[in-house]
Coordinates of C-alpha atoms in Angstrom, one line a residue:
Chain N
X196 CA 58.3 -151.9 48.1
X197 CA 59.6 -148.6 48.3
X198 CA 61.6 -147.1 45.5
X199 CA 65.4 -146.1 46.1
X200 CA 65.2 -142.6 46.3
X201 CA 68.4 -141.8 44.9
X202 CA 69.1 -142.9 41.3
X203 CA 71.8 -142.3 39.1
X204 CA 71.3 -141.8 35.2
X205 CA 72.6 -145.1 33.9
X206 CA 71.0 -147.5 31.6
X207 CA 68.1 -149.3 32.7
X208 CA 68.7 -152.7 30.1
X209 CA 71.6 -154.8 29.6
X210 CA 72.9 -154.1 26.1
X211 CA 72.6 -157.7 25.2
X212 CA 68.7 -157.7 25.7
X213 CA 68.2 -154.3 24.6
X214 CA 70.1 -155.4 20.9
X215 CA 68.0 -158.6 20.9
X216 CA 64.9 -156.4 21.5
X217 CA 66.0 -154.4 18.7
X218 CA 66.8 -156.8 15.9
X219 CA 63.7 -158.8 16.9
X220 CA 61.2 -155.6 16.2
X221 CA 63.1 -154.4 13.5
X222 CA 63.0 -157.6 11.7
X223 CA 59.4 -158.0 12.4
X224 CA 58.5 -154.4 11.4
X225 CA 60.2 -154.4 8.3
X226 CA 59.1 -158.3 7.3
X227 CA 55.5 -157.7 7.9
X228 CA 55.7 -153.8 6.1
X229 CA 57.6 -155.3 3.0
X230 CA 55.0 -158.2 3.1
X231 CA 51.7 -156.0 3.3
X232 CA 53.1 -153.6 0.6
X233 CA 52.9 -156.3 -1.9
X234 CA 49.3 -156.7 -1.4
X235 CA 46.8 -154.4 -3.5
X236 CA 46.6 -153.1 -6.7
X237 CA 49.8 -151.4 -7.1
X238 CA 48.9 -147.9 -8.4
X239 CA 49.3 -144.8 -6.8
X240 CA 46.4 -144.6 -4.5
X241 CA 47.1 -147.8 -3.2
X242 CA 50.6 -147.1 -2.3
X243 CA 49.3 -143.6 -1.0
X244 CA 46.1 -144.5 0.8
X245 CA 46.0 -148.4 1.1
X246 CA 43.5 -148.6 -1.7
X247 CA 41.0 -146.1 0.2
X248 CA 39.6 -149.3 2.0
X249 CA 40.6 -149.6 5.4
X250 CA 38.0 -151.0 8.2
X251 CA 37.4 -149.8 11.8
X252 CA 39.6 -151.8 13.4
X253 CA 42.5 -151.1 11.4
X254 CA 41.7 -147.5 11.1
X255 CA 41.3 -146.9 14.9
X256 CA 44.5 -148.7 15.7
X257 CA 46.6 -146.7 13.5
X258 CA 45.1 -143.1 14.6
X259 CA 45.8 -144.2 18.3
X260 CA 49.1 -145.9 17.5
X261 CA 50.2 -142.5 15.5
X262 CA 49.0 -140.1 18.1
X263 CA 51.0 -142.3 20.7
X264 CA 54.5 -140.6 20.3
X265 CA 57.4 -140.9 22.4
X266 CA 56.2 -137.9 24.3
X267 CA 53.1 -139.5 25.2
X268 CA 54.9 -142.2 27.2
X269 CA 57.7 -140.0 28.8
X270 CA 56.3 -136.5 28.6
X271 CA 53.0 -137.6 30.3
X272 CA 54.5 -138.9 33.5
X273 CA 56.3 -135.8 33.6
X274 CA 53.2 -133.5 33.4
X275 CA 51.7 -135.7 36.2
X276 CA 55.0 -135.4 38.5
X277 CA 55.3 -131.7 37.7
X278 CA 51.4 -130.7 38.0
X279 CA 49.4 -133.5 39.5
X280 CA 46.3 -134.0 38.6
X281 CA 45.9 -130.9 36.2
X282 CA 48.9 -132.7 34.3
X283 CA 47.5 -135.9 33.5
X284 CA 44.0 -134.2 32.3
X285 CA 45.9 -131.8 30.4
X286 CA 47.9 -134.0 28.6
X287 CA 44.7 -136.3 28.0
X288 CA 42.7 -133.4 26.6
X289 CA 45.4 -133.7 23.5
X290 CA 42.8 -136.5 22.4
X291 CA 40.4 -133.9 22.0
X292 CA 42.2 -133.1 18.7
X293 CA 41.1 -136.5 17.1
X294 CA 37.8 -136.8 18.6
X295 CA 36.7 -133.4 17.4
X296 CA 38.0 -134.4 14.0
X297 CA 35.6 -136.8 13.5
X298 CA 32.7 -134.8 12.2
X299 CA 35.3 -133.2 10.0
X300 CA 36.5 -136.2 8.6
X301 CA 33.0 -137.3 7.3
X302 CA 32.5 -134.1 5.9
X303 CA 36.1 -134.3 4.1
X304 CA 35.4 -138.0 3.3
X305 CA 32.0 -137.2 1.7
X306 CA 33.0 -133.5 0.0
X307 CA 36.5 -135.0 -1.7
X308 CA 36.1 -138.8 -2.7
X309 CA 39.3 -138.4 -4.7
X310 CA 41.0 -136.3 -2.5
X311 CA 44.7 -137.5 -1.6
X312 CA 46.1 -134.1 0.9
X313 CA 45.0 -131.5 3.1
X314 CA 47.0 -129.4 0.9
X315 CA 44.5 -130.4 -1.9
X316 CA 41.4 -129.2 0.3
X317 CA 43.3 -125.5 1.1
X318 CA 44.3 -125.1 -2.6
X319 CA 40.7 -125.8 -3.8
X320 CA 38.9 -124.0 -0.9
X321 CA 41.1 -121.0 -0.5
X322 CA 43.2 -120.9 -3.7
X323 CA 47.0 -120.9 -4.3
X324 CA 48.0 -117.9 -1.8
X325 CA 46.5 -119.5 1.1
X326 CA 48.1 -122.8 -0.1
X327 CA 51.3 -121.2 0.2
X328 CA 50.6 -119.8 3.8
X329 CA 49.7 -123.1 4.8
X330 CA 52.3 -125.3 3.3
X331 CA 55.1 -123.0 5.0
X332 CA 52.9 -123.8 8.5
X333 CA 52.6 -127.6 7.6
X334 CA 56.2 -127.9 6.5
X335 CA 57.4 -126.2 9.7
X336 CA 55.8 -128.3 11.8
X337 CA 56.3 -131.4 10.3
X338 CA 59.9 -130.9 10.2
X339 CA 60.0 -129.9 13.9
X340 CA 57.9 -133.2 14.5
X341 CA 60.2 -135.3 12.7
X342 CA 63.2 -134.0 14.2
X343 CA 61.8 -134.4 17.8
X344 CA 60.7 -138.2 16.9
X345 CA 64.5 -138.8 15.6
X346 CA 66.1 -136.9 18.4
X347 CA 63.8 -138.3 20.9
X348 CA 64.9 -141.9 19.6
X349 CA 68.2 -141.6 19.9
X350 CA 68.0 -139.7 23.3
X351 CA 65.4 -142.4 24.7
X352 CA 67.4 -145.5 23.6
X353 CA 70.8 -144.1 24.8
X354 CA 69.0 -143.5 28.3
X355 CA 67.1 -147.0 28.4
X356 CA 70.0 -149.1 27.0
X357 CA 73.3 -147.4 26.4
X358 CA 73.0 -146.9 22.9
X359 CA 75.1 -144.0 21.2
X360 CA 72.8 -141.3 20.4
X361 CA 73.1 -141.7 16.9
X362 CA 73.3 -145.5 16.8
X363 CA 69.6 -145.2 18.1
X364 CA 68.5 -142.4 15.7
X365 CA 69.8 -144.5 12.6
X366 CA 68.2 -147.5 13.9
X367 CA 64.4 -146.1 14.2
X368 CA 64.5 -143.8 11.2
X369 CA 65.9 -146.4 9.2
X370 CA 63.5 -149.0 10.2
X371 CA 60.6 -146.8 9.8
X372 CA 61.9 -145.7 6.1
X373 CA 62.5 -149.1 5.0
X374 CA 59.1 -150.3 5.6
X375 CA 57.2 -147.3 4.6
X376 CA 59.2 -147.2 1.4
X377 CA 58.5 -150.6 0.5
X378 CA 55.0 -150.9 1.9
X379 CA 53.5 -147.2 1.5
X380 CA 50.6 -146.5 3.5
X381 CA 49.4 -150.5 3.8
X382 CA 52.6 -151.1 5.6
X383 CA 52.2 -148.0 7.7
X384 CA 48.4 -149.2 8.6
X385 CA 49.4 -152.9 9.2
X386 CA 52.4 -152.2 11.3
X387 CA 50.5 -149.5 13.3
X388 CA 47.7 -151.9 14.4
X389 CA 50.2 -154.5 15.8
X390 CA 52.0 -151.6 17.2
X391 CA 49.1 -150.2 19.0
X392 CA 48.2 -153.3 20.6
X393 CA 51.5 -153.8 22.1
X394 CA 51.7 -149.7 23.2
X395 CA 48.2 -150.5 25.0
X396 CA 48.7 -153.9 26.3
X397 CA 52.3 -153.3 27.9
X398 CA 51.2 -150.0 29.2
X399 CA 48.1 -151.5 31.1
X400 CA 50.6 -154.3 32.5
X401 CA 53.1 -151.8 33.8
X402 CA 50.2 -149.7 35.4
X403 CA 48.4 -152.7 36.8
X404 CA 51.9 -154.0 38.3
X405 CA 52.8 -150.7 39.6
X406 CA 49.4 -150.5 41.2
X407 CA 49.1 -153.6 43.0
X408 CA 52.8 -152.8 44.5
X409 CA 51.5 -149.2 45.2
X410 CA 47.7 -149.4 45.7
X411 CA 45.4 -146.3 45.1
X412 CA 44.4 -145.5 48.9
X413 CA 47.6 -145.8 49.8
X414 CA 49.0 -143.6 46.7
X415 CA 46.2 -141.1 47.7
X416 CA 47.0 -140.9 51.5
X417 CA 51.0 -140.5 50.6
X418 CA 49.9 -137.6 48.3
X419 CA 47.6 -136.1 50.6
X420 CA 50.2 -135.9 53.2
X421 CA 53.4 -134.9 51.2
X422 CA 52.1 -133.1 48.1
X423 CA 48.6 -132.1 48.7
X424 CA 48.9 -129.0 46.0
X425 CA 49.2 -131.9 43.3
X426 CA 45.8 -132.9 44.0
X427 CA 44.3 -129.2 43.8
X428 CA 42.5 -128.4 40.8
X429 CA 43.0 -124.8 41.5
X430 CA 47.0 -125.2 41.1
X431 CA 47.9 -122.1 39.1
X432 CA 50.7 -124.0 37.2
X433 CA 47.8 -126.6 36.4
X434 CA 45.5 -123.9 35.4
X435 CA 48.2 -122.3 33.0
X436 CA 48.4 -125.9 31.3
X437 CA 44.9 -126.6 31.3
X438 CA 43.8 -126.0 27.7
X439 CA 47.2 -125.7 25.7
X440 CA 47.1 -129.4 24.7
X441 CA 43.5 -129.4 23.7
X442 CA 44.0 -126.4 21.5
X443 CA 47.6 -127.5 20.2
X444 CA 46.4 -131.1 19.4
X445 CA 43.4 -129.6 17.3
X446 CA 45.8 -127.6 15.4
X447 CA 48.0 -130.3 14.6
X448 CA 45.3 -132.7 13.6
X449 CA 43.2 -130.4 12.0
X450 CA 45.7 -129.3 9.6
X451 CA 48.3 -132.4 9.1
X452 CA 48.5 -134.7 6.4
X453 CA 48.9 -137.5 8.6
X454 CA 45.4 -137.5 9.7
X455 CA 43.8 -136.1 6.5
X456 CA 45.4 -139.3 4.6
X457 CA 43.7 -141.6 7.1
X458 CA 40.4 -140.2 6.3
X459 CA 41.2 -140.8 2.6
X460 CA 42.4 -144.2 3.2
X461 CA 39.3 -145.4 5.4
X462 CA 36.2 -146.5 4.1
X463 CA 33.1 -143.8 4.6
X464 CA 31.5 -146.0 6.8
X465 CA 34.3 -146.0 9.3
X466 CA 35.9 -142.5 9.5
X467 CA 33.6 -141.0 12.1
X468 CA 33.7 -143.9 14.5
X469 CA 37.5 -144.7 14.0
X470 CA 38.4 -140.9 14.8
X471 CA 36.0 -141.0 18.2
X472 CA 37.6 -144.6 19.4
X473 CA 41.1 -143.6 18.5
X474 CA 40.9 -140.2 20.2
X475 CA 39.1 -142.1 23.5
X476 CA 41.7 -145.2 23.3
X477 CA 44.7 -142.6 22.8
X478 CA 43.3 -140.5 26.0
X479 CA 43.8 -143.7 28.2
X480 CA 47.6 -143.8 27.6
X481 CA 48.6 -140.2 29.2
X482 CA 46.2 -141.4 32.2
X483 CA 48.0 -144.2 32.8
X484 CA 51.5 -143.0 32.2
X485 CA 50.4 -140.0 34.2
X486 CA 49.6 -141.8 37.1
X487 CA 53.0 -143.4 36.7
X488 CA 54.1 -139.7 37.5
X489 CA 51.8 -139.8 40.7
X490 CA 53.4 -142.9 41.9
X491 CA 56.9 -141.6 41.9
X492 CA 55.6 -138.2 43.6
X493 CA 54.1 -140.2 46.5
X494 CA 57.4 -142.3 46.7
X495 CA 59.4 -139.4 46.9
X496 CA 61.9 -140.5 44.1
X497 CA 64.6 -138.6 43.3
X498 CA 65.0 -137.9 39.7
X499 CA 67.9 -136.4 37.8
X500 CA 65.9 -136.2 34.8
X501 CA 62.4 -136.0 35.2
X502 CA 61.7 -136.8 31.3
X503 CA 63.0 -140.6 32.5
X504 CA 60.6 -141.0 35.0
X505 CA 58.8 -143.6 33.4
X506 CA 61.4 -146.0 32.6
X507 CA 62.8 -145.1 36.1
X508 CA 59.6 -146.4 38.0
X509 CA 59.0 -149.1 36.1
X510 CA 62.3 -150.8 36.1
X511 CA 62.5 -150.1 39.9
X512 CA 59.0 -151.5 40.4
X513 CA 59.4 -154.6 38.0
X514 CA 63.1 -155.0 37.7
X515 CA 64.8 -155.9 34.4
X516 CA 61.5 -157.2 33.0
X517 CA 59.9 -153.5 33.7
X518 CA 62.7 -151.9 31.8
X519 CA 62.4 -154.3 28.8
X520 CA 58.6 -153.7 28.7
X521 CA 59.0 -149.7 28.5
X522 CA 61.5 -150.3 25.8
X523 CA 59.3 -152.0 23.7
X524 CA 56.7 -149.6 24.5
X525 CA 58.9 -146.5 23.4
X526 CA 60.3 -148.6 20.5
X527 CA 56.8 -148.9 19.1
X528 CA 55.6 -145.5 19.7
X529 CA 58.4 -143.9 17.9
X530 CA 58.4 -146.1 14.6
X531 CA 54.5 -145.9 14.6
X532 CA 54.6 -142.0 14.8
X533 CA 57.9 -142.0 12.3
X534 CA 56.2 -144.4 9.6
X535 CA 52.8 -142.0 9.9
X536 CA 54.7 -139.0 9.4
X537 CA 56.9 -140.2 6.5
X538 CA 54.1 -141.6 4.2
X539 CA 51.6 -138.6 5.0
X540 CA 54.2 -136.0 4.3
X541 CA 55.6 -138.0 1.2
X542 CA 52.0 -138.2 0.2
X543 CA 51.7 -134.4 0.5
X544 CA 55.0 -133.4 -1.0
X545 CA 54.1 -135.9 -4.3
X546 CA 50.6 -134.9 -4.8
X547 CA 51.1 -131.0 -4.0
X548 CA 54.1 -129.8 -5.0
X549 CA 55.7 -132.5 -7.7
X550 CA 52.2 -133.5 -9.2
X551 CA 49.9 -130.5 -8.9
X552 CA 52.3 -127.8 -8.9
X553 CA 55.8 -129.0 -10.9
X554 CA 54.3 -131.9 -13.4
X555 CA 50.6 -131.9 -14.0
X556 CA 51.1 -134.5 -16.8
X557 CA 53.2 -137.0 -14.5
X558 CA 51.5 -140.9 -15.1
X559 CA 50.1 -142.9 -12.1
X560 CA 53.4 -145.0 -12.0
X561 CA 55.5 -141.7 -11.8
X562 CA 53.5 -140.2 -9.2
X563 CA 54.0 -143.6 -7.1
X564 CA 58.0 -143.4 -7.9
X565 CA 57.9 -140.1 -7.0
X566 CA 55.9 -140.6 -3.8
X567 CA 58.8 -143.3 -2.9
X568 CA 61.6 -141.2 -3.6
X569 CA 60.0 -138.5 -1.4
X570 CA 59.9 -141.1 1.6
X571 CA 63.3 -141.9 1.3
X572 CA 64.6 -138.4 0.8
X573 CA 62.5 -137.4 4.0
X574 CA 64.1 -140.3 6.0
X575 CA 67.6 -139.1 4.7
X576 CA 67.0 -135.4 5.7
X577 CA 65.7 -136.2 8.9
X578 CA 68.8 -138.2 9.5
X579 CA 70.8 -134.9 8.5
X580 CA 68.6 -132.7 10.5
X581 CA 68.7 -134.7 13.7
X582 CA 72.4 -135.4 13.7
X583 CA 73.7 -132.6 15.7
X584 CA 71.9 -133.4 19.3
X585 CA 69.5 -130.7 20.8
X586 CA 68.1 -131.4 24.1
X587 CA 65.1 -129.0 24.5
X588 CA 63.0 -130.7 22.2
X589 CA 59.9 -129.7 24.2
X590 CA 60.5 -126.0 23.4
X591 CA 60.6 -127.0 19.6
X592 CA 57.3 -128.6 19.9
X593 CA 55.4 -125.7 21.7
X594 CA 57.0 -123.2 19.3
X595 CA 55.1 -125.1 16.2
X596 CA 51.9 -125.0 18.3
X597 CA 51.7 -121.3 17.4
X598 CA 51.7 -122.0 13.8
X599 CA 49.4 -124.8 13.8
X600 CA 46.8 -123.3 16.0
X601 CA 46.1 -120.8 13.3
X602 CA 44.6 -123.3 10.9
X603 CA 42.1 -124.9 13.1
X604 CA 39.3 -122.1 12.2
X605 CA 40.1 -121.9 8.7
X606 CA 40.1 -125.8 7.9
X607 CA 36.7 -126.4 9.9
X608 CA 35.0 -123.1 9.0
X609 CA 35.8 -123.8 5.2
X610 CA 34.4 -127.4 5.5
X611 CA 31.1 -126.6 6.9
X612 CA 30.4 -122.7 5.5
X613 CA 30.1 -121.6 2.0
X614 CA 30.6 -118.0 3.1
X615 CA 34.1 -118.6 4.4
X616 CA 36.2 -116.1 2.9
X617 CA 39.5 -117.1 1.3
X618 CA 40.9 -113.5 2.4
X619 CA 40.1 -114.1 6.0
X620 CA 41.5 -117.6 6.0
X621 CA 45.1 -116.4 4.9
X622 CA 44.8 -113.3 7.5
X623 CA 43.7 -115.8 10.3
X624 CA 46.6 -118.2 9.3
X625 CA 49.3 -115.3 9.5
X626 CA 48.0 -113.2 12.2
X627 CA 47.4 -116.3 14.6
X628 CA 50.6 -117.6 13.9
X629 CA 52.5 -114.0 14.3
X630 CA 50.3 -113.6 17.8
X631 CA 51.0 -117.3 18.8
X632 CA 54.9 -116.6 18.2
X633 CA 54.9 -113.4 20.0
X634 CA 53.1 -114.9 22.8
X635 CA 55.7 -117.7 22.8
X636 CA 58.5 -115.7 23.3
X637 CA 56.8 -112.7 25.5
X638 CA 54.5 -114.5 27.7
X639 CA 54.9 -118.0 28.0
X640 CA 55.4 -121.3 25.4
X641 CA 51.9 -122.6 26.9
X642 CA 50.0 -119.7 25.6
X643 CA 51.6 -119.7 22.2
X644 CA 48.8 -122.2 20.8
X645 CA 45.9 -120.9 22.8
X646 CA 46.3 -117.0 21.6
X647 CA 47.0 -118.3 18.0
X648 CA 43.6 -120.2 17.9
X649 CA 42.0 -117.3 19.4
X650 CA 43.2 -114.7 17.2
X651 CA 42.7 -116.9 14.5
X652 CA 39.3 -117.8 15.3
X653 CA 38.2 -113.8 15.4
X654 CA 39.7 -113.0 12.4
X655 CA 38.2 -115.7 10.5
X656 CA 34.9 -115.4 11.9
X657 CA 34.6 -111.3 11.4
X658 CA 36.3 -111.7 8.0
X659 CA 33.7 -113.8 6.7
X660 CA 31.1 -112.2 8.5
X661 CA 32.2 -108.8 6.7
X662 CA 32.7 -110.2 3.1
X663 CA 30.9 -113.4 2.7
X664 CA 31.7 -115.9 -0.2
X665 CA 29.5 -118.4 -2.2
X666 CA 31.7 -121.4 -2.5
X667 CA 30.9 -124.1 -4.8
X668 CA 31.2 -127.6 -3.0
X669 CA 31.6 -129.3 -6.1
X670 CA 34.7 -127.8 -6.7
X671 CA 36.3 -130.0 -4.0
X672 CA 35.2 -133.1 -5.9
X673 CA 38.1 -133.0 -8.4
X674 CA 40.5 -133.3 -5.6
Chain A
X104 CA 52.1 -115.4 34.7
X105 CA 52.5 -117.6 37.8
X106 CA 49.9 -115.6 39.8
X107 CA 46.8 -117.0 40.7
X108 CA 44.7 -114.3 38.6
X109 CA 46.7 -114.6 35.7
X110 CA 46.3 -118.1 35.7
X111 CA 42.5 -117.9 36.0
X112 CA 42.8 -115.6 33.1
X113 CA 44.7 -118.0 30.9
X114 CA 42.3 -120.8 32.0
X115 CA 39.2 -118.7 30.9
X116 CA 40.5 -117.9 27.7
X117 CA 41.6 -121.5 26.8
X118 CA 38.2 -122.7 27.9
X119 CA 36.2 -120.3 25.9
X120 CA 38.7 -121.0 22.6
X121 CA 38.0 -124.6 23.1
X122 CA 34.0 -124.3 23.6
X123 CA 33.6 -122.1 20.5
X124 CA 35.6 -124.5 18.3
X125 CA 33.7 -127.4 19.8
X126 CA 30.6 -125.3 19.2
X127 CA 31.2 -124.4 15.9
X128 CA 32.3 -127.9 14.8
X129 CA 29.2 -129.5 16.1
X130 CA 26.9 -126.8 14.7
X131 CA 28.7 -127.5 11.2
X132 CA 28.1 -131.3 11.7
X133 CA 24.3 -130.9 12.7
X134 CA 23.7 -128.5 10.1
X135 CA 24.6 -130.7 7.1
X136 CA 23.1 -134.0 8.8
X137 CA 20.4 -135.3 6.5
X138 CA 21.1 -132.3 3.8
X139 CA 22.7 -132.6 0.3
X140 CA 26.5 -132.0 0.9
X141 CA 26.8 -130.5 -2.3
X142 CA 24.0 -128.0 -1.7
X143 CA 23.8 -124.6 -0.6
X144 CA 23.0 -125.4 2.8

């Protein structure tokens, strides 16, 4: 079967089917989230960290689901389409962030048995000044991430089903906020488990069906004849982006409370394995969706919007059923990422700002209530910020790469070496961010994370060698 | 930056930074394995 070479941008799903899918999955997520949230002891730790008792299967699934964003399902095919093999490999390297965080997760779990947030670690390890720098970085990144997911939801649902941009956005944010608000981390982890199974299962189904209709030898022959440069591992465009995803992802995972909250939520015996397995499982997603990009390339599909490549190919190859599968995958990807962002960011704000900074005498019940209010506030703030539509979401994300990559070395160095210097940590985050932003503007967006991490690493290592500290690890126990 | 030489430089710098970070994390992990986590190391 040959895909029609000219395709207009029009909804892939009939409005009736799209509405039915939205209602079914919205009701399912909310019902399950609220139901799971009623279990447990009901204290702040239970709401924020699901009782710190998550096992291997749930922990792996929630890591994988949270890391599969709308970008993974829609930007990875574009990477494969534009940059060939390097596009797929480069995107898949973002799984390295989760895999490499596994040893750090084990150390965090050991050193901070009562810890709740990444902010706790920075404050106790490097002091309040470093905490402020860190909070500016993480707040900028988190708001950017929330906005890109919310806007992505509106844009994607509009393209897939014809929904109005704002309607799609309100539905996705609304559903995620409601079940996170009522169920806390327990609801997030439970729904993530089902969402991850849906995402993996449906993606494999789409890929298998696509490759049955267009077998690999045929795909390879077509690419060799029509687009040999996309199979060339020395393609300049491919070399330029090769390490960007890996370093960007390390910055995201090492610093952000989404991943730290998973460490604190999981049993000590499973943290290492779950991050390794979650990262490896995640890597299959861009490889599968990226291969869809290669199928489109081999078929010489004319795409008016390259970021719509996955739904275009799925609906062309598999008909209305394919479009419905893509819709479910995208809806699950968006809600699973947004719920994690809302829950972990609410934990960070409630614990680090409301409790530790503003009101240290707060009771456990008050902390739980504050966390719920922050979830609601963040949901509303995201809605407000995403109301005006921006179509350059990728540039917003690359911008934050300059900031988060500067935290890689301060975080990892500070977890392993007592000599890690607090002044060096601050200088590393500030100088790395500044150089990364300059590179973003003056060189190219894909250099931002790379140069930020490089400068931050040198400053951290040299600063520590020049003036080593003797940090007492027991300080972290109180966190 | 689209030239081959420029691309190779960026690729090499990215590879070095990624490798250095990976080595640092693995070195730290192996250092603390089997030791008192609260000790001086």
